[in-house]
PDB file of N, CA and C in Angstrom:
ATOM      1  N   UNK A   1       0.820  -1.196   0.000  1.00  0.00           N
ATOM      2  CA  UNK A   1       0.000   0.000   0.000  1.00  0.00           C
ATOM      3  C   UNK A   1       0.859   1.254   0.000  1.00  0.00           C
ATOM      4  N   UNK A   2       1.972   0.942   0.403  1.00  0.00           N
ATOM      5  CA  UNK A   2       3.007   2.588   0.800  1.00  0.00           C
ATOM      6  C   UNK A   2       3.334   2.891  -0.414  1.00  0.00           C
ATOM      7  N   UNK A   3       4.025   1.364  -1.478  1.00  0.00           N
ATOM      8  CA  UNK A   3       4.425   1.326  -2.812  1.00  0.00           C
ATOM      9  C   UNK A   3       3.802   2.790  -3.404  1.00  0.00           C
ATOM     10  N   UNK A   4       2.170   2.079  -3.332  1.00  0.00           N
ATOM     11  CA  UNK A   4       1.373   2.547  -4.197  1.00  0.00           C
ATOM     12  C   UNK A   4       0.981   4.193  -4.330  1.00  0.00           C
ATOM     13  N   UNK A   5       1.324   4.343  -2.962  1.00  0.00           N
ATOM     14  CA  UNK A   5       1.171   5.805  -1.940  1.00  0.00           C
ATOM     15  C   UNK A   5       2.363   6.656  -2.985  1.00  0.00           C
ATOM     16  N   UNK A   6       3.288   6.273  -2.604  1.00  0.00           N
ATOM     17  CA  UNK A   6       5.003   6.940  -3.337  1.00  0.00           C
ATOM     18  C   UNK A   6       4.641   6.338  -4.915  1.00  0.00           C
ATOM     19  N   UNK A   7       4.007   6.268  -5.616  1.00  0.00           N
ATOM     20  CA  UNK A   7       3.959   6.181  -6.817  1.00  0.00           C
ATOM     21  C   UNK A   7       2.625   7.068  -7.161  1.00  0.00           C
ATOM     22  N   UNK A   8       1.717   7.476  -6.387  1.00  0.00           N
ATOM     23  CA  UNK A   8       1.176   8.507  -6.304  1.00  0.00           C
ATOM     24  C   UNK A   8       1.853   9.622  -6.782  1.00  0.00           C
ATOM     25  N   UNK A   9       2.175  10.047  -5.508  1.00  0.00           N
ATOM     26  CA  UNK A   9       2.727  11.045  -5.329  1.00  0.00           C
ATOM     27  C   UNK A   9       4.181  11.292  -6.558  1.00  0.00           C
ATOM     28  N   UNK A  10       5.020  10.440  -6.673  1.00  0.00           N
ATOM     29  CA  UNK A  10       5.530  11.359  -7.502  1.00  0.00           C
ATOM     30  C   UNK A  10       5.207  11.023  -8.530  1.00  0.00           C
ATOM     31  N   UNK A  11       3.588  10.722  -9.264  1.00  0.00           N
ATOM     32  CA  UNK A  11       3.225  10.569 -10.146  1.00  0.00           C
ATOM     33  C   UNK A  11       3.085  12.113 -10.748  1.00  0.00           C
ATOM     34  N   UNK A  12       2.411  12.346  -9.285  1.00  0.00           N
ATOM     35  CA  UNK A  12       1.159  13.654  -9.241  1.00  0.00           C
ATOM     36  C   UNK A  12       2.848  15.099  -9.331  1.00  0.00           C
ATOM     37  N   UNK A  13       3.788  14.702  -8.555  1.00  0.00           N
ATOM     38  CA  UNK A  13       4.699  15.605  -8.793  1.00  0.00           C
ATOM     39  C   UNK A  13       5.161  15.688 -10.245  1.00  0.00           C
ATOM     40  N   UNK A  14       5.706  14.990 -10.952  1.00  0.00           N
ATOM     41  CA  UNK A  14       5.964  14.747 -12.374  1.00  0.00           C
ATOM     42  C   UNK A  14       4.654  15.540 -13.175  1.00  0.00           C
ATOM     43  N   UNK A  15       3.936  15.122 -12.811  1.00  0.00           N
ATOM     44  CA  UNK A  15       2.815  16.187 -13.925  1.00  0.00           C
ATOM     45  C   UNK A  15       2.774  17.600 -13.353  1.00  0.00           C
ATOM     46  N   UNK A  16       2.966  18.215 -12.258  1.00  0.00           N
ATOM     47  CA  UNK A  16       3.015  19.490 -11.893  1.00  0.00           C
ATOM     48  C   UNK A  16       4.287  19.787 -12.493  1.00  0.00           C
ATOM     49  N   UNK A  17       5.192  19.594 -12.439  1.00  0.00           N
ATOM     50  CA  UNK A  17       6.375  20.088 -13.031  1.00  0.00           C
ATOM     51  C   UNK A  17       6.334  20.261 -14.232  1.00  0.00           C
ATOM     52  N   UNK A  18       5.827  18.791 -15.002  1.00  0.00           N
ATOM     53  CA  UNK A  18       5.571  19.541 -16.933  1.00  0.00           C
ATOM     54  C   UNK A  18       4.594  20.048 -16.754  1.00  0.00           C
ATOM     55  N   UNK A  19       3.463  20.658 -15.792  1.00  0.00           N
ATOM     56  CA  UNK A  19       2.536  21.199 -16.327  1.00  0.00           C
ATOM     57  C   UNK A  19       2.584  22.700 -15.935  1.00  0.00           C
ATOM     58  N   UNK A  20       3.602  23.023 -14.630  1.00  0.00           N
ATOM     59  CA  UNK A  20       3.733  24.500 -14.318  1.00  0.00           C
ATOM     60  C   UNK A  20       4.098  25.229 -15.434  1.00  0.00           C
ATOM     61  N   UNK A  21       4.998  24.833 -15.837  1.00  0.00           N
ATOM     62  CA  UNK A  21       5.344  26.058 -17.039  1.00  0.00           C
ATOM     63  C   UNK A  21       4.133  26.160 -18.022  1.00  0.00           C
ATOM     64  N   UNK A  22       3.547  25.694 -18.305  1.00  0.00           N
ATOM     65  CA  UNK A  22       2.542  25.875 -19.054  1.00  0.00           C
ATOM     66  C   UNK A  22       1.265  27.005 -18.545  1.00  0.00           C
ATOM     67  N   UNK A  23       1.319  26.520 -17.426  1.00  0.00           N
ATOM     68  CA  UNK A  23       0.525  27.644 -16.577  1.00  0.00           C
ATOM     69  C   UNK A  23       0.744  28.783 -16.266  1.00  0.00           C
ATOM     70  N   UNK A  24       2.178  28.920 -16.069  1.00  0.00           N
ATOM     71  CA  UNK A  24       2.719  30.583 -15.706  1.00  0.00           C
ATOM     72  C   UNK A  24       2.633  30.899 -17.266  1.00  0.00           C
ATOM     73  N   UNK A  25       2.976  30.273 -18.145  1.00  0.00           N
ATOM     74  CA  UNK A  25       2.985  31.167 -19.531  1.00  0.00           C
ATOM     75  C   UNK A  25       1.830  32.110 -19.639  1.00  0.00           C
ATOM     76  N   UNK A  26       0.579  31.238 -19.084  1.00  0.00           N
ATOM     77  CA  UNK A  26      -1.206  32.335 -18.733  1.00  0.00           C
ATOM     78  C   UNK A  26      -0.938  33.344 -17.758  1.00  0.00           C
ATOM     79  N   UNK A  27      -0.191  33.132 -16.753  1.00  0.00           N
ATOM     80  CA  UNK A  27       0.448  34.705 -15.656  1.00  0.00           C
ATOM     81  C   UNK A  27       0.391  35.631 -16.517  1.00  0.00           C
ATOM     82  N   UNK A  28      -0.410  36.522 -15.750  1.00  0.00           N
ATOM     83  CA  UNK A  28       0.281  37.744 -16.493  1.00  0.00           C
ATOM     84  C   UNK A  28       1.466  38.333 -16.301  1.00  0.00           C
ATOM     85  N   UNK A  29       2.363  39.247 -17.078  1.00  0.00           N
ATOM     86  CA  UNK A  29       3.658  39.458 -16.816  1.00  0.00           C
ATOM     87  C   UNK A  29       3.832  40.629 -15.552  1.00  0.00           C
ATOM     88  N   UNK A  30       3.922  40.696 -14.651  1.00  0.00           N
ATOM     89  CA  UNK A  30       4.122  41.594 -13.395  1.00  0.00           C
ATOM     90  C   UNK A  30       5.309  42.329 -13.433  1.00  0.00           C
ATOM     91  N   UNK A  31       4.603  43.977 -13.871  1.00  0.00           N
ATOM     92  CA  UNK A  31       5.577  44.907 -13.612  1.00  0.00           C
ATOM     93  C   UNK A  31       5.956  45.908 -12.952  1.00  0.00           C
ATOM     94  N   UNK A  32       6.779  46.126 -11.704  1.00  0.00           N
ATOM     95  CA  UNK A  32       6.987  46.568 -10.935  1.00  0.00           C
ATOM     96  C   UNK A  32       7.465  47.994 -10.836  1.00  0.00           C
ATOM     97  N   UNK A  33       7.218  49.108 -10.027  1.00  0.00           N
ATOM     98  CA  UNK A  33       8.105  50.383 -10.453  1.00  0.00           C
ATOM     99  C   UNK A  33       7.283  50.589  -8.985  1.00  0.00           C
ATOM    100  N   UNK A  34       8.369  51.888  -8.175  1.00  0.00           N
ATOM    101  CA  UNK A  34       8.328  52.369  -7.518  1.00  0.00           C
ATOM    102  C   UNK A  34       8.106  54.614  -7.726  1.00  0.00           C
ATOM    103  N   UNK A  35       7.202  54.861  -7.186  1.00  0.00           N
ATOM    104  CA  UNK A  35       7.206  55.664  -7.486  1.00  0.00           C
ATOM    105  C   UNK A  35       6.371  57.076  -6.219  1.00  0.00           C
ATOM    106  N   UNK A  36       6.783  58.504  -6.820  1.00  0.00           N
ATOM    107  CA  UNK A  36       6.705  59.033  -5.534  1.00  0.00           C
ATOM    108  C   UNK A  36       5.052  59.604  -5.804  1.00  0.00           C
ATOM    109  N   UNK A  37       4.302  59.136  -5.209  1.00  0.00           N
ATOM    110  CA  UNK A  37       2.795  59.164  -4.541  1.00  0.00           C
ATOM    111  C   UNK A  37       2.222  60.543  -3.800  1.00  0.00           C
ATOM    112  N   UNK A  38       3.301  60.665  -2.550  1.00  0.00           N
ATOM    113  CA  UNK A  38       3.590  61.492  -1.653  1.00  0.00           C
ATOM    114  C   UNK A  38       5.013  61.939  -1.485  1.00  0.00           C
ATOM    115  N   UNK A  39       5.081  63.357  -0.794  1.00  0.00           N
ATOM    116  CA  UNK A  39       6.172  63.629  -0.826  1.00  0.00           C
ATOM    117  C   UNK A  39       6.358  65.079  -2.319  1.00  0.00           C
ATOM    118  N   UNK A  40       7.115  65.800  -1.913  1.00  0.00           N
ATOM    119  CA  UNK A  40       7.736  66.969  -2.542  1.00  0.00           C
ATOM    120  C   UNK A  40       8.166  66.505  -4.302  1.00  0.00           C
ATOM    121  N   UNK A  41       8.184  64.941  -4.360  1.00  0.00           N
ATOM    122  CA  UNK A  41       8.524  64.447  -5.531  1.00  0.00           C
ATOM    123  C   UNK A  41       6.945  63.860  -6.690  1.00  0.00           C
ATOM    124  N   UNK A  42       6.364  64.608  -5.520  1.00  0.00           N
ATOM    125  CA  UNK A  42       4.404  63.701  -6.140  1.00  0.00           C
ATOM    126  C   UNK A  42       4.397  64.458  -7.289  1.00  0.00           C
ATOM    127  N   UNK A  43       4.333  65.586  -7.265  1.00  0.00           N
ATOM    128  CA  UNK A  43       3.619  66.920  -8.383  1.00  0.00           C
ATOM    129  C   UNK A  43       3.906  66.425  -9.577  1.00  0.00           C
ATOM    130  N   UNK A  44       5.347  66.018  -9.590  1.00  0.00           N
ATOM    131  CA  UNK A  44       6.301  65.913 -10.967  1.00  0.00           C
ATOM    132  C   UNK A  44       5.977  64.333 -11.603  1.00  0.00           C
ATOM    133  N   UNK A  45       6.305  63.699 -10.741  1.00  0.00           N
ATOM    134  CA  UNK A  45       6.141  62.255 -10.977  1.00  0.00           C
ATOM    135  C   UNK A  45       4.762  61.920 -11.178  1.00  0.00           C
ATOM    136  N   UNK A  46       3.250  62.106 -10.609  1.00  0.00           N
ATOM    137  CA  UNK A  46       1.938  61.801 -10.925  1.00  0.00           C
ATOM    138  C   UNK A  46       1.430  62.754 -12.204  1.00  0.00           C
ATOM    139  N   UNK A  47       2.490  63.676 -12.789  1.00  0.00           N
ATOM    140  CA  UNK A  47       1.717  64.667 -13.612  1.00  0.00           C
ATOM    141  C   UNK A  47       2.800  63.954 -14.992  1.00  0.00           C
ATOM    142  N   UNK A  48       3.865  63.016 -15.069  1.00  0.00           N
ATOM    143  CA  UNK A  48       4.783  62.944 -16.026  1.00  0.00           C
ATOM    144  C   UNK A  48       4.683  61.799 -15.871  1.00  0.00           C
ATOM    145  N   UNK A  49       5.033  60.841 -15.079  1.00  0.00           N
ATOM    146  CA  UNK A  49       5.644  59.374 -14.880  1.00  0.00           C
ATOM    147  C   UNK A  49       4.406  58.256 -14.857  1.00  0.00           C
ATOM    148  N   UNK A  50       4.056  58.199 -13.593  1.00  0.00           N
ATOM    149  CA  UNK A  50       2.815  57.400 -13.278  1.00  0.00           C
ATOM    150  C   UNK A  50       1.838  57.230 -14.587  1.00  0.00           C
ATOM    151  N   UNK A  51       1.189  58.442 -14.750  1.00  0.00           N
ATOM    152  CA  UNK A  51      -0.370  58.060 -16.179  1.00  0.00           C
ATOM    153  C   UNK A  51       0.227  57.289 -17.393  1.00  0.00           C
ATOM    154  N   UNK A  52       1.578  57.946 -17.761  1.00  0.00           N
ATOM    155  CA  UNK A  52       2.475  56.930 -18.372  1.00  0.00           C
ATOM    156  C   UNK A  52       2.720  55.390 -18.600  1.00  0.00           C
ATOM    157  N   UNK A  53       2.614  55.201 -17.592  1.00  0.00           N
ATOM    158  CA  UNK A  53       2.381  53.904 -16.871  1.00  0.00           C
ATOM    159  C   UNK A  53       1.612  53.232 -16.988  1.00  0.00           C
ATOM    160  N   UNK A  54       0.689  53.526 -17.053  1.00  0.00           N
ATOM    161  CA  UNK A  54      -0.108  53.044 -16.456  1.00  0.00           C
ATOM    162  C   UNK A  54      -1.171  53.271 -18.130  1.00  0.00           C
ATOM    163  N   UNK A  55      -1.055  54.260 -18.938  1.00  0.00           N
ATOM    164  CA  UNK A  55      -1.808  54.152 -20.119  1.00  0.00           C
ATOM    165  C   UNK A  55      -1.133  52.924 -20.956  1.00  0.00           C
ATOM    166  N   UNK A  56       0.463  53.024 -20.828  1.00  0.00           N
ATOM    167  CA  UNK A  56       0.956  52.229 -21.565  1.00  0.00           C
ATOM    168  C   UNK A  56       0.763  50.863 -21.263  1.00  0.00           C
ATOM    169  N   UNK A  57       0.023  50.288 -19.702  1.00  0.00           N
ATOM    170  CA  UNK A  57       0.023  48.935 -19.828  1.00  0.00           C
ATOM    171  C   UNK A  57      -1.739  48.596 -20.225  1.00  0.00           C
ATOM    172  N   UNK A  58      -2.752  50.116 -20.216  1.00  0.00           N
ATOM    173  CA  UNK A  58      -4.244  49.771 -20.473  1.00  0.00           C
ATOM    174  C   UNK A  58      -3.900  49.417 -21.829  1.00  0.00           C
ATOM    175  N   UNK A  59      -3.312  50.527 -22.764  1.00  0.00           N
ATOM    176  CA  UNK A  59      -3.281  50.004 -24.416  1.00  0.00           C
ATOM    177  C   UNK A  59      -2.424  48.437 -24.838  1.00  0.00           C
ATOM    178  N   UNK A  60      -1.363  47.755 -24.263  1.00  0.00           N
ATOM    179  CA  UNK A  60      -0.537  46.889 -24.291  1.00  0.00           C
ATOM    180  C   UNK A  60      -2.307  45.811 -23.909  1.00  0.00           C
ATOM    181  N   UNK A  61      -2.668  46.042 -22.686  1.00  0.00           N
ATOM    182  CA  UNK A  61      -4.135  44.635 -22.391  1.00  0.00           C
ATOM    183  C   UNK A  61      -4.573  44.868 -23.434  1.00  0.00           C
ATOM    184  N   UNK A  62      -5.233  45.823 -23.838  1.00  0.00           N
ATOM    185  CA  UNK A  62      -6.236  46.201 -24.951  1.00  0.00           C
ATOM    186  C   UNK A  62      -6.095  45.488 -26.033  1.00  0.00           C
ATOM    187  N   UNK A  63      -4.511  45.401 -26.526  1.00  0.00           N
ATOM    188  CA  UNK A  63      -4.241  44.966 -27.771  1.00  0.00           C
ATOM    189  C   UNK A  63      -3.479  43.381 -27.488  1.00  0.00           C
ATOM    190  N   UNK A  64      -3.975  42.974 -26.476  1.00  0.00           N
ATOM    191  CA  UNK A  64      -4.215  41.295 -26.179  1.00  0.00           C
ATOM    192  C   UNK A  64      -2.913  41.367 -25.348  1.00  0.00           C
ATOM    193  N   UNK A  65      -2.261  41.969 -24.723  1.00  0.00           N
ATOM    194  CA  UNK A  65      -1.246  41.622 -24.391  1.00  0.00           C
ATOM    195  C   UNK A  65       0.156  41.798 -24.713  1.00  0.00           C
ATOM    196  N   UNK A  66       1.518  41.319 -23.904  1.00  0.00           N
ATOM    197  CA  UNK A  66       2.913  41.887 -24.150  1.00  0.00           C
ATOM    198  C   UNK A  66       2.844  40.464 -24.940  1.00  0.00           C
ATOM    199  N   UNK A  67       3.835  40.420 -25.732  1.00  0.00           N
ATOM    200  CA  UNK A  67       4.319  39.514 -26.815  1.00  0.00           C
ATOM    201  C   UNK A  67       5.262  38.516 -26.313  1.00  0.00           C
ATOM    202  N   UNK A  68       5.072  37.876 -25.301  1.00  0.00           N
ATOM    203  CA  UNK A  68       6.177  36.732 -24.686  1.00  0.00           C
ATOM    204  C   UNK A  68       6.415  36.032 -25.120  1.00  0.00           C
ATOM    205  N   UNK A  69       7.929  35.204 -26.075  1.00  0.00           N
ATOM    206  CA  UNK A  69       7.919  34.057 -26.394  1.00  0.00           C
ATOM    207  C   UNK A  69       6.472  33.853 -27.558  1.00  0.00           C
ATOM    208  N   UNK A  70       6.049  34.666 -28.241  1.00  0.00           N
ATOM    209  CA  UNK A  70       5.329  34.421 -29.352  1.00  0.00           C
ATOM    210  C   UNK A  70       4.113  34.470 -28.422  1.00  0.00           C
ATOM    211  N   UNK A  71       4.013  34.538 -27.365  1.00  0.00           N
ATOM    212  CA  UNK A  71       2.493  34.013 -26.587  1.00  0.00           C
ATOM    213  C   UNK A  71       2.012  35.788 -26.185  1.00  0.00           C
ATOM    214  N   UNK A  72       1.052  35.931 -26.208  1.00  0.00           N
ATOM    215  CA  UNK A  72      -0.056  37.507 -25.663  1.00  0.00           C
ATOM    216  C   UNK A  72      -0.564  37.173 -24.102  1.00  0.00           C
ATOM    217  N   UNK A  73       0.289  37.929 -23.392  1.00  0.00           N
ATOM    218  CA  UNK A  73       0.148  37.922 -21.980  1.00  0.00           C
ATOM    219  C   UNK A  73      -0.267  38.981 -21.350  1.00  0.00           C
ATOM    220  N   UNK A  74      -1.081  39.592 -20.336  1.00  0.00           N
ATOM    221  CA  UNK A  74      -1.295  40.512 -20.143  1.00  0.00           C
ATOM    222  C   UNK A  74      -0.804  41.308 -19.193  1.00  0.00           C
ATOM    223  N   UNK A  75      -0.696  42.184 -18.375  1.00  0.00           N
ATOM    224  CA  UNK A  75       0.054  42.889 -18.153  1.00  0.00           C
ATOM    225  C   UNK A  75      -0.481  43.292 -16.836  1.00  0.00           C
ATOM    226  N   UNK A  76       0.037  42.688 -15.826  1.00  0.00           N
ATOM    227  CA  UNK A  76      -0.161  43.579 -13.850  1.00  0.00           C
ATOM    228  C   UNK A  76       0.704  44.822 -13.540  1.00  0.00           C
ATOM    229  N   UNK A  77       0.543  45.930 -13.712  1.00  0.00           N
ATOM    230  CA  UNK A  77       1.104  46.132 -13.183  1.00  0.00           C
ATOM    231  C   UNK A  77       1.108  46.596 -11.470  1.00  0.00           C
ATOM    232  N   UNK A  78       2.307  46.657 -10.872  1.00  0.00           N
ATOM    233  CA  UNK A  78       2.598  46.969  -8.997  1.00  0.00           C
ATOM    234  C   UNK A  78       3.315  47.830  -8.523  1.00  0.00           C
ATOM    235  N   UNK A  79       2.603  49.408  -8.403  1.00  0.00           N
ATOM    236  CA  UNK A  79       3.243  50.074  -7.978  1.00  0.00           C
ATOM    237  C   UNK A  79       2.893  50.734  -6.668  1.00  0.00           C
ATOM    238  N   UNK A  80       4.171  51.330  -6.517  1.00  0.00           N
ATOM    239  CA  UNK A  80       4.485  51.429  -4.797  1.00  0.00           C
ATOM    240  C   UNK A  80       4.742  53.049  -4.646  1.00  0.00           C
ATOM    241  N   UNK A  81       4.225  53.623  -3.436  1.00  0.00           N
ATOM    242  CA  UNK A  81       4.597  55.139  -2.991  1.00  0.00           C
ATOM    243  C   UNK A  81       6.070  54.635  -2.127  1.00  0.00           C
ATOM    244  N   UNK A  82       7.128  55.744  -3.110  1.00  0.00           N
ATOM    245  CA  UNK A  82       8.197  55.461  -2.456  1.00  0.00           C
ATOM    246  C   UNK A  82       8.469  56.876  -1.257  1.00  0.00           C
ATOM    247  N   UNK A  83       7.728  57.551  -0.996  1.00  0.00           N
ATOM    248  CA  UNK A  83       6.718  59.146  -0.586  1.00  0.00           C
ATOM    249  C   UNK A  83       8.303  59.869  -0.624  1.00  0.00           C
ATOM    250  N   UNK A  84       8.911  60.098  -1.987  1.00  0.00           N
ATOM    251  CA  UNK A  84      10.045  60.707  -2.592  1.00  0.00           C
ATOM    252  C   UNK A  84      11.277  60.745  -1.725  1.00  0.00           C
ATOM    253  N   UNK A  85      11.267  59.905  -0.984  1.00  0.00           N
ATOM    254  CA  UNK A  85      12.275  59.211  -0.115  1.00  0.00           C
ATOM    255  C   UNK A  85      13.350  58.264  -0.471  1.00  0.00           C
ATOM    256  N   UNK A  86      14.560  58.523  -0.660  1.00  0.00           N
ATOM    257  CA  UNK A  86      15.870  57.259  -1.725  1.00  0.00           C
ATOM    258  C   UNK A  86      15.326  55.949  -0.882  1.00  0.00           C
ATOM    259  N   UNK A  87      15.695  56.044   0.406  1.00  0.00           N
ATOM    260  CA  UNK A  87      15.486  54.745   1.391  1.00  0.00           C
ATOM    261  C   UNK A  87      14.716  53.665   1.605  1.00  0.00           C
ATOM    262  N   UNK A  88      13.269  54.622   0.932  1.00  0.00           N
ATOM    263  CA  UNK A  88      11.859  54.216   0.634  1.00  0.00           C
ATOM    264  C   UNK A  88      11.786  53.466  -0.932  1.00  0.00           C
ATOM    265  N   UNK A  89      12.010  53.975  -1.787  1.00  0.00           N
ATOM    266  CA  UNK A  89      12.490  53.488  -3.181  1.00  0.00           C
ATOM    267  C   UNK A  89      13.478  52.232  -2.764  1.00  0.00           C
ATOM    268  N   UNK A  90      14.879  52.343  -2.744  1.00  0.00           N
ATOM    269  CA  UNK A  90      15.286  51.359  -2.662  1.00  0.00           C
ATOM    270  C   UNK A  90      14.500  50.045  -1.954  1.00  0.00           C
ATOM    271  N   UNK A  91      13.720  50.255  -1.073  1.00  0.00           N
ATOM    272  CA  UNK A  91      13.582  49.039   0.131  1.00  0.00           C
ATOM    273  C   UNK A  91      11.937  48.715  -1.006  1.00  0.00           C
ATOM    274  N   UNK A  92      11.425  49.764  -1.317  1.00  0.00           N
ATOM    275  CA  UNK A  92      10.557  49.406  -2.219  1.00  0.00           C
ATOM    276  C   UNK A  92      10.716  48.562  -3.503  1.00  0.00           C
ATOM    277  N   UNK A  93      11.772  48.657  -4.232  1.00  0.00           N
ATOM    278  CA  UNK A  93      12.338  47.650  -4.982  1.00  0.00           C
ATOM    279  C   UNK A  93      13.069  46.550  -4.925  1.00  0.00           C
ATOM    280  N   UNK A  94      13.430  46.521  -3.671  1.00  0.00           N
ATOM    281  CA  UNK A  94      13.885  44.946  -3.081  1.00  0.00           C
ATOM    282  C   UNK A  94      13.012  44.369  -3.241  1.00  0.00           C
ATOM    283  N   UNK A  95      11.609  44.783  -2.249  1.00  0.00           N
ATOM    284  CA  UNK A  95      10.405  43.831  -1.932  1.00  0.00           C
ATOM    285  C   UNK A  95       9.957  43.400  -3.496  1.00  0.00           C
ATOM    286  N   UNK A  96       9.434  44.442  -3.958  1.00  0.00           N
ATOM    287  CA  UNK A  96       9.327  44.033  -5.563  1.00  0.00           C
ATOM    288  C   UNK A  96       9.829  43.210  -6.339  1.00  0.00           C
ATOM    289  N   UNK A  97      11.323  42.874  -6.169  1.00  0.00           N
ATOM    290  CA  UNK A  97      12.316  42.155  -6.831  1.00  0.00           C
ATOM    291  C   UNK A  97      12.103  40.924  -6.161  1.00  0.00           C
ATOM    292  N   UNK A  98      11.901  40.844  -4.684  1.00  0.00           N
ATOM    293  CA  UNK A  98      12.300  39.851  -3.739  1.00  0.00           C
ATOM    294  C   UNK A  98      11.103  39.116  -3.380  1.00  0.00           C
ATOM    295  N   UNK A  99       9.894  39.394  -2.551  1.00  0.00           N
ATOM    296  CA  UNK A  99       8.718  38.740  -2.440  1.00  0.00           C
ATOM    297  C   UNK A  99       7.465  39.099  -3.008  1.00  0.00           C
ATOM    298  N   UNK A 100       7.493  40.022  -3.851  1.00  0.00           N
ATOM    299  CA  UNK A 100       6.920  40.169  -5.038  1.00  0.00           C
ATOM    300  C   UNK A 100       6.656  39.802  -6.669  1.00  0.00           C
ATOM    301  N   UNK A 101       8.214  39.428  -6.253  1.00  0.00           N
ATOM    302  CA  UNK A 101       8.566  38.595  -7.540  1.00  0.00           C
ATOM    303  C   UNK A 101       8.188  39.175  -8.672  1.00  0.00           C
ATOM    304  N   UNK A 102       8.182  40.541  -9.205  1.00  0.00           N
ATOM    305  CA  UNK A 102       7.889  40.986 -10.350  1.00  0.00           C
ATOM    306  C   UNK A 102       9.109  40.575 -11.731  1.00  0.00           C
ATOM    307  N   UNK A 103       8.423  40.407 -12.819  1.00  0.00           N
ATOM    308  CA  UNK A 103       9.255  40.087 -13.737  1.00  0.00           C
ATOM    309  C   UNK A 103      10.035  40.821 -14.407  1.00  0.00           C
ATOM    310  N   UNK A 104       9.671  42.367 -14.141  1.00  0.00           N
ATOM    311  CA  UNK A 104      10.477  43.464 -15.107  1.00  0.00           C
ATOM    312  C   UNK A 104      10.021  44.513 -13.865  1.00  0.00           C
ATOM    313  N   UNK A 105      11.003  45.560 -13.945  1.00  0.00           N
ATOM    314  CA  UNK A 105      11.322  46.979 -12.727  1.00  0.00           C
ATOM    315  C   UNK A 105      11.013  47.873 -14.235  1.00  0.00           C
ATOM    316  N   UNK A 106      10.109  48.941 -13.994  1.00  0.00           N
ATOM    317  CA  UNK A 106      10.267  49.918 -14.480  1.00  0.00           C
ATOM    318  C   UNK A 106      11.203  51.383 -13.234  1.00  0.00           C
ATOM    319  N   UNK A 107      12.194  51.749 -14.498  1.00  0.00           N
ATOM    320  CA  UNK A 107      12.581  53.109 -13.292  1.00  0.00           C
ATOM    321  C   UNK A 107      11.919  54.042 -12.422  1.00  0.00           C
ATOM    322  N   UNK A 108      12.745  53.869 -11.580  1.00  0.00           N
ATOM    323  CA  UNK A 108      12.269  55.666 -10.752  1.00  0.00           C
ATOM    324  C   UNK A 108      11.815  56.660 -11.689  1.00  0.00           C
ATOM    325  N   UNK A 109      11.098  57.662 -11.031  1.00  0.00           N
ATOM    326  CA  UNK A 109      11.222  59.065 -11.511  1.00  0.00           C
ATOM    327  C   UNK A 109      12.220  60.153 -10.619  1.00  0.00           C
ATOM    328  N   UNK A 110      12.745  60.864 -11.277  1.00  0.00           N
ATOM    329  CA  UNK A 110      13.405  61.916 -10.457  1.00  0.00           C
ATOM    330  C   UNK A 110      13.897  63.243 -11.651  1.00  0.00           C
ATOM    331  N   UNK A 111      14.596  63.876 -10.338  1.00  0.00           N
ATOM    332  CA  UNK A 111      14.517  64.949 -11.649  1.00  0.00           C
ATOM    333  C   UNK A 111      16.435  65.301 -11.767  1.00  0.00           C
ATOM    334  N   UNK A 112      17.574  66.020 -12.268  1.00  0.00           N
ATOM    335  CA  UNK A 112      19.082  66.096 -12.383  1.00  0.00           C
ATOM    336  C   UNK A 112      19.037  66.245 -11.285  1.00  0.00           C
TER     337      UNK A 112
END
């Protein structure tokens, strides 16, 4: 009966493995940017940067998606108030990079 148990199981593992990739290919592609919300850096960045953003990923869904590997994926994007703070940005793009797991960072905004 245990045999049968462990032949289960890594039956059932073997098909998750060829079958994950197939599934994230349907993920949409998650793109990350940090940006200033709040803070002395809002005015510039929500009137230039952000709508930017954020039009460019409504028209990209609209038109089925980013072009991955020949496949039309659509597009999350995750952005963060870094409230025009370096310290805040940086630690904001760790998380992004790190337990967010986004697939692509769009830049900061700032100004020379």
């Amino acid at each position: 009966m245990i045999q049968k148990d462990i032949v289960k199981v890594l039956a059932a593992a073997l098909f998750a493995a060829v079958l994950a990739p197939a599934f994230a290919q349907d993920a949409p592609v998650k793109i990350g940017y940090a940006i200033s919300r709040s803070g002395p850096f809002a005015a510039g960045a929500q009137l230039s940067q952000e709508p930017n953003y954020v039009m460019w990923a409504e028209q990209v869904n609209a038109a089925g998606g980013l072009s991955v590997g020949g496949k039309k994926r659509k597009i999350e994007l995750i952005g963060v108030d870094d409230r025009s703070e370096v310290e805040t940005m940086v630690r904001s793009y760790e998380k992004l990079m790190g337990s967010d797991k986004v697939d692509l960072i769009l830049p900061p905004w700032g100004t020379a």
